[in-house]
PDB file of C-alpha atoms and ligand atoms in Angstrom:
ATOM      1  CA  MET U   1     -18.240  -5.904 -15.273  1.00 47.00           C
ATOM      2  CA  THR U   2     -18.647  -9.174 -13.381  1.00 48.00           C
ATOM      3  CA  ARG U   3     -15.274  -9.149 -11.628  1.00 50.00           C
ATOM      4  CA  ARG U   4     -16.265  -8.205  -8.126  1.00 51.00           C
ATOM      5  CA  PRO U   5     -17.222 -11.708  -6.887  1.00 53.00           C
ATOM      6  CA  SER U   6     -13.873 -13.141  -7.962  1.00 50.00           C
ATOM      7  CA  VAL U   7     -12.028 -10.288  -6.218  1.00 49.00           C
ATOM      8  CA  VAL U   8     -13.807 -11.043  -2.970  1.00 49.00           C
ATOM      9  CA  THR U   9     -12.964 -14.707  -3.286  1.00 51.00           C
ATOM     10  CA  ALA U  10      -9.374 -13.895  -3.947  1.00 51.00           C
ATOM     11  CA  ALA U  11      -9.254 -11.666  -0.854  1.00 51.00           C
ATOM     12  CA  ALA U  12     -10.689 -14.387   1.314  1.00 52.00           C
ATOM     13  CA  ALA U  13      -8.111 -16.890  -0.076  1.00 52.00           C
ATOM     14  CA  LEU U  14      -5.349 -14.339   0.515  1.00 50.00           C
ATOM     15  CA  ALA U  15      -6.387 -13.814   4.101  1.00 51.00           C
ATOM     16  CA  GLY U  16      -6.207 -17.515   4.656  1.00 49.00           C
ATOM     17  CA  ALA U  17      -2.784 -17.761   3.020  1.00 46.00           C
ATOM     18  CA  LEU U  18      -1.444 -14.938   5.134  1.00 46.00           C
ATOM     19  CA  ALA U  19      -2.778 -16.498   8.312  1.00 47.00           C
ATOM     20  CA  LEU U  20      -1.056 -19.771   7.484  1.00 45.00           C
ATOM     21  CA  ALA U  21       2.193 -18.289   6.102  1.00 44.00           C
ATOM     22  CA  GLY U  22       2.789 -15.657   8.663  1.00 45.00           C
ATOM     23  CA  CYS U  23       6.213 -14.174   8.142  1.00 43.00           C
ATOM     24  CA  SER U  24       8.182 -17.394   8.120  1.00 44.00           C
ATOM     25  CA  GLY U  25      10.811 -16.097   5.698  1.00 45.00           C
ATOM     26  CA  SER U  26      11.905 -18.859   3.306  1.00 45.00           C
ATOM     27  CA  GLY U  27       8.475 -20.313   2.532  1.00 42.00           C
ATOM     28  CA  SER U  28      10.212 -22.731   0.115  1.00 44.00           C
ATOM     29  CA  SER U  29       8.752 -25.799   1.700  1.00 45.00           C
ATOM     30  CA  GLY U  30       6.725 -26.698  -1.357  1.00 45.00           C
ATOM     31  CA  SER U  31       2.988 -26.545  -1.149  1.00 46.00           C
ATOM     32  CA  GLY U  32       1.283 -23.307  -1.950  1.00 53.00           C
ATOM     33  CA  SER U  33       4.456 -21.427  -2.813  1.00 62.00           C
ATOM     34  CA  SER U  34       3.732 -21.135  -6.521  1.00 87.00           C
ATOM     35  CA  LYS U  35       1.684 -17.950  -6.040  1.00 94.00           C
ATOM     36  CA  ALA U  36       2.240 -14.550  -4.638  1.00 95.00           C
ATOM     37  CA  GLU U  37       2.032 -14.337  -0.831  1.00 97.00           C
ATOM     38  CA  LEU U  38       1.746 -10.696   0.117  1.00 98.00           C
ATOM     39  CA  SER U  39       2.058  -8.824   3.416  1.00 97.00           C
ATOM     40  CA  VAL U  40       2.403  -5.117   4.198  1.00 98.00           C
ATOM     41  CA  SER U  41       5.063  -3.699   6.495  1.00 97.00           C
ATOM     42  CA  GLY U  42       5.579  -0.281   8.101  1.00 97.00           C
ATOM     43  CA  PRO U  43       2.636   1.699   6.732  1.00 98.00           C
ATOM     44  CA  TYR U  44       2.448   5.415   7.724  1.00 98.00           C
ATOM     45  CA  MET U  45       1.129   8.749   6.706  1.00 98.00           C
ATOM     46  CA  PRO U  46       2.954  11.938   7.783  1.00 97.00           C
ATOM     47  CA  GLN U  47       0.360  14.377   9.100  1.00 97.00           C
ATOM     48  CA  PRO U  48      -0.383  16.510   6.074  1.00 96.00           C
ATOM     49  CA  VAL U  49       0.263  20.231   6.063  1.00 91.00           C
ATOM     50  CA  SER U  50      -2.315  20.694   3.266  1.00 88.00           C
ATOM     51  CA  ALA U  51      -6.017  20.265   3.939  1.00 87.00           C
ATOM     52  CA  ASP U  52      -6.678  18.478   0.664  1.00 91.00           C
ATOM     53  CA  MET U  53      -3.605  16.274   0.011  1.00 95.00           C
ATOM     54  CA  ALA U  54      -1.513  13.782   1.974  1.00 97.00           C
ATOM     55  CA  ALA U  55       1.267  11.261   1.234  1.00 97.00           C
ATOM     56  CA  GLY U  56       1.465   7.637   2.380  1.00 98.00           C
ATOM     57  CA  PHE U  57       4.238   5.077   2.564  1.00 98.00           C
ATOM     58  CA  LEU U  58       4.433   1.346   3.027  1.00 98.00           C
ATOM     59  CA  THR U  59       6.321  -1.766   1.942  1.00 98.00           C
ATOM     60  CA  VAL U  60       4.623  -4.744   0.179  1.00 98.00           C
ATOM     61  CA  ILE U  61       6.522  -7.945   0.839  1.00 98.00           C
ATOM     62  CA  ASN U  62       6.001 -10.979  -1.359  1.00 97.00           C
ATOM     63  CA  HIS U  63       6.927 -14.261   0.253  1.00 96.00           C
ATOM     64  CA  GLY U  64       5.570 -16.225  -2.685  1.00 96.00           C
ATOM     65  CA  ALA U  65       7.240 -17.611  -5.784  1.00 96.00           C
ATOM     66  CA  ALA U  66       5.034 -15.664  -8.275  1.00 97.00           C
ATOM     67  CA  ALA U  67       5.046 -11.989  -9.054  1.00 98.00           C
ATOM     68  CA  ASP U  68       2.028  -9.801  -8.513  1.00 98.00           C
ATOM     69  CA  GLU U  69       1.018  -6.259  -9.362  1.00 98.00           C
ATOM     70  CA  LEU U  70      -0.496  -3.403  -7.306  1.00 98.00           C
ATOM     71  CA  THR U  71      -3.238  -2.015  -9.596  1.00 98.00           C
ATOM     72  CA  ALA U  72      -5.295   0.262  -7.421  1.00 98.00           C
ATOM     73  CA  VAL U  73      -5.396   2.014  -3.995  1.00 98.00           C
ATOM     74  CA  THR U  74      -8.415   3.490  -2.275  1.00 98.00           C
ATOM     75  CA  SER U  75      -9.009   4.920   1.230  1.00 98.00           C
ATOM     76  CA  ASP U  76     -11.915   5.983   3.419  1.00 94.00           C
ATOM     77  CA  ALA U  77     -10.088   9.272   4.040  1.00 95.00           C
ATOM     78  CA  ALA U  78      -9.675  10.423   0.463  1.00 97.00           C
ATOM     79  CA  GLY U  79     -11.759  10.756  -2.672  1.00 97.00           C
ATOM     80  CA  GLN U  80      -8.845   9.428  -4.732  1.00 97.00           C
ATOM     81  CA  VAL U  81      -5.523   7.784  -4.127  1.00 98.00           C
ATOM     82  CA  THR U  82      -2.866   7.782  -6.795  1.00 98.00           C
ATOM     83  CA  MET U  83       0.423   5.950  -7.037  1.00 98.00           C
ATOM     84  CA  HIS U  84       3.551   7.897  -7.985  1.00 97.00           C
ATOM     85  CA  SER U  85       7.129   6.971  -8.821  1.00 96.00           C
ATOM     86  CA  ASN U  86      10.015   9.281  -8.252  1.00 90.00           C
ATOM     87  CA  MET U  87      12.820   8.928 -10.697  1.00 82.00           C
ATOM     88  CA  GLY U  88      15.669  11.347 -10.178  1.00 82.00           C
ATOM     89  CA  GLY U  89      13.363  13.876  -8.550  1.00 82.00           C
ATOM     90  CA  ALA U  90      10.698  13.725 -11.281  1.00 89.00           C
ATOM     91  CA  MET U  91       7.320  12.597  -9.897  1.00 90.00           C
ATOM     92  CA  GLN U  92       5.241  10.424 -12.236  1.00 94.00           C
ATOM     93  CA  GLU U  93       1.793   8.974 -11.771  1.00 96.00           C
ATOM     94  CA  LYS U  94       1.672   5.224 -12.415  1.00 97.00           C
ATOM     95  CA  SER U  95      -1.335   2.930 -12.997  1.00 97.00           C
ATOM     96  CA  SER U  96       0.374  -0.067 -11.457  1.00 98.00           C
ATOM     97  CA  PHE U  97       3.518  -1.212  -9.649  1.00 98.00           C
ATOM     98  CA  ALA U  98       5.050  -4.676  -9.972  1.00 98.00           C
ATOM     99  CA  ILE U  99       5.948  -6.843  -6.929  1.00 98.00           C
ATOM    100  CA  PRO U 100       8.596  -9.385  -7.934  1.00 97.00           C
ATOM    101  CA  ALA U 101       8.424 -13.040  -6.681  1.00 97.00           C
ATOM    102  CA  ARG U 102      10.178 -13.187  -3.280  1.00 96.00           C
ATOM    103  CA  GLY U 103      10.755  -9.475  -3.597  1.00 97.00           C
ATOM    104  CA  GLN U 104       9.183  -6.297  -2.359  1.00 97.00           C
ATOM    105  CA  LEU U 105       7.645  -3.025  -3.474  1.00 98.00           C
ATOM    106  CA  VAL U 106       8.794  -0.051  -1.441  1.00 97.00           C
ATOM    107  CA  PHE U 107       6.982   3.253  -1.015  1.00 97.00           C
ATOM    108  CA  LYS U 108       9.179   5.598   0.968  1.00 95.00           C
ATOM    109  CA  SER U 109       9.912   9.275   1.414  1.00 92.00           C
ATOM    110  CA  GLY U 110      11.810  10.582  -1.565  1.00 90.00           C
ATOM    111  CA  GLY U 111      10.834   7.572  -3.686  1.00 93.00           C
ATOM    112  CA  ASN U 112       7.612   5.827  -4.748  1.00 96.00           C
ATOM    113  CA  HIS U 113       4.663   7.205  -2.785  1.00 96.00           C
ATOM    114  CA  LEU U 114       0.941   7.132  -2.468  1.00 98.00           C
ATOM    115  CA  MET U 115      -0.879  10.412  -2.918  1.00 97.00           C
ATOM    116  CA  PHE U 116      -4.178  10.841  -1.011  1.00 98.00           C
ATOM    117  CA  GLU U 117      -6.180  13.478  -2.853  1.00 97.00           C
ATOM    118  CA  LYS U 118      -9.576  15.141  -2.202  1.00 97.00           C
ATOM    119  CA  LEU U 119      -9.263  14.454   1.498  1.00 97.00           C
ATOM    120  CA  LYS U 120     -12.588  14.017   3.253  1.00 96.00           C
ATOM    121  CA  ARG U 121     -11.018  14.993   6.620  1.00 94.00           C
ATOM    122  CA  LYS U 122      -7.631  16.128   7.600  1.00 94.00           C
ATOM    123  CA  PRO U 123      -5.738  13.191   9.111  1.00 96.00           C
ATOM    124  CA  LYS U 124      -4.169  14.019  12.480  1.00 97.00           C
ATOM    125  CA  GLN U 125      -1.262  12.409  14.286  1.00 97.00           C
ATOM    126  CA  GLY U 126      -2.441   9.468  16.332  1.00 97.00           C
ATOM    127  CA  GLN U 127      -5.321   8.644  14.019  1.00 97.00           C
ATOM    128  CA  THR U 128      -5.477   5.719  11.585  1.00 98.00           C
ATOM    129  CA  VAL U 129      -6.425   5.791   7.944  1.00 98.00           C
ATOM    130  CA  THR U 130      -7.890   2.669   6.266  1.00 98.00           C
ATOM    131  CA  VAL U 131      -6.196   1.907   2.932  1.00 98.00           C
ATOM    132  CA  LYS U 132      -7.348  -0.844   0.537  1.00 98.00           C
ATOM    133  CA  LEU U 133      -4.732  -2.201  -1.864  1.00 98.00           C
ATOM    134  CA  THR U 134      -5.937  -4.077  -4.958  1.00 98.00           C
ATOM    135  CA  PHE U 135      -3.543  -6.592  -6.502  1.00 98.00           C
ATOM    136  CA  ALA U 136      -3.921  -8.171  -9.934  1.00 98.00           C
ATOM    137  CA  LYS U 137      -3.684 -11.768  -8.640  1.00 97.00           C
ATOM    138  CA  SER U 138      -4.051 -11.587  -4.864  1.00 97.00           C
ATOM    139  CA  GLY U 139      -7.169  -9.394  -4.761  1.00 97.00           C
ATOM    140  CA  LEU U 140      -7.814  -6.942  -1.913  1.00 97.00           C
ATOM    141  CA  LEU U 141      -5.615  -6.254   1.105  1.00 97.00           C
ATOM    142  CA  THR U 142      -6.745  -3.798   3.833  1.00 98.00           C
ATOM    143  CA  VAL U 143      -4.118  -1.871   5.767  1.00 98.00           C
ATOM    144  CA  GLU U 144      -4.595   0.374   8.758  1.00 98.00           C
ATOM    145  CA  MET U 145      -2.159   3.234   8.176  1.00 98.00           C
ATOM    146  CA  PRO U 146      -1.161   5.184  11.297  1.00 98.00           C
ATOM    147  CA  VAL U 147      -0.771   8.984  11.011  1.00 98.00           C
ATOM    148  CA  LYS U 148       2.585  10.162  12.237  1.00 97.00           C
ATOM    149  CA  SER U 149       4.035  13.593  12.807  1.00 97.00           C
ATOM    150  CA  ALA U 150       4.551  15.797   9.758  1.00 95.00           C
ATOM    151  CA  THR U 151       8.293  15.203   9.924  1.00 94.00           C
ATOM    152  CA  TYR U 152       8.203  11.527  10.817  1.00 94.00           C
ATOM    153  CA  ASN U 153      10.976   9.410   9.278  1.00 88.00           C
ATOM    154  CA  PRO U 154      11.055   5.684   9.979  1.00 87.00           C
ATOM    155  CA  SER U 155      14.905   5.514   9.709  1.00 81.00           C
ATOM    156  CA  THR U 156      15.247   7.948  12.685  1.00 72.00           C
ATOM    157  CA  GLY U 157      12.059   6.863  14.446  1.00 67.00           C
ATOM    158  CA  HIS U 158      10.610  10.401  14.845  1.00 63.00           C
TER     159      HIS U 158
HETATM  160 CU1   CU Z   1       3.472  12.343  -6.050  1.00 54.34          CU
END
């Protein structure tokens, strides 16, 4: 496979796009809006009760006019990270998740979630876990995911 160089280039381009675009909202001013412009909001990991598995949540926001796709997730804290959907209580592993143009992809408690498996260490409240998200078009995005209490819920703040 000779894809790695192009992924690195895409990640550099994405970093530049994010720096320029910030979170300006509309983004409909013309130039550069014909591709996905991704940012990540509210990442967190509830401190796991298990020593070998943890869940993670975040929202990917797309300010751009093109759709993208989350195709892989990795972390320094886990041997493997899988993506799961939760339809009517039935958990299902997925190989990718779509992010619509000017839309968002939500991972939240009770819904879609990330599963950190084969933990290399047990994440503790107050620590941060590095998570790398790979997108089909935008390349790599690195997220620092804070570890919260085991019962943390962003809608109540604790
Ligand atoms: Cu799951």
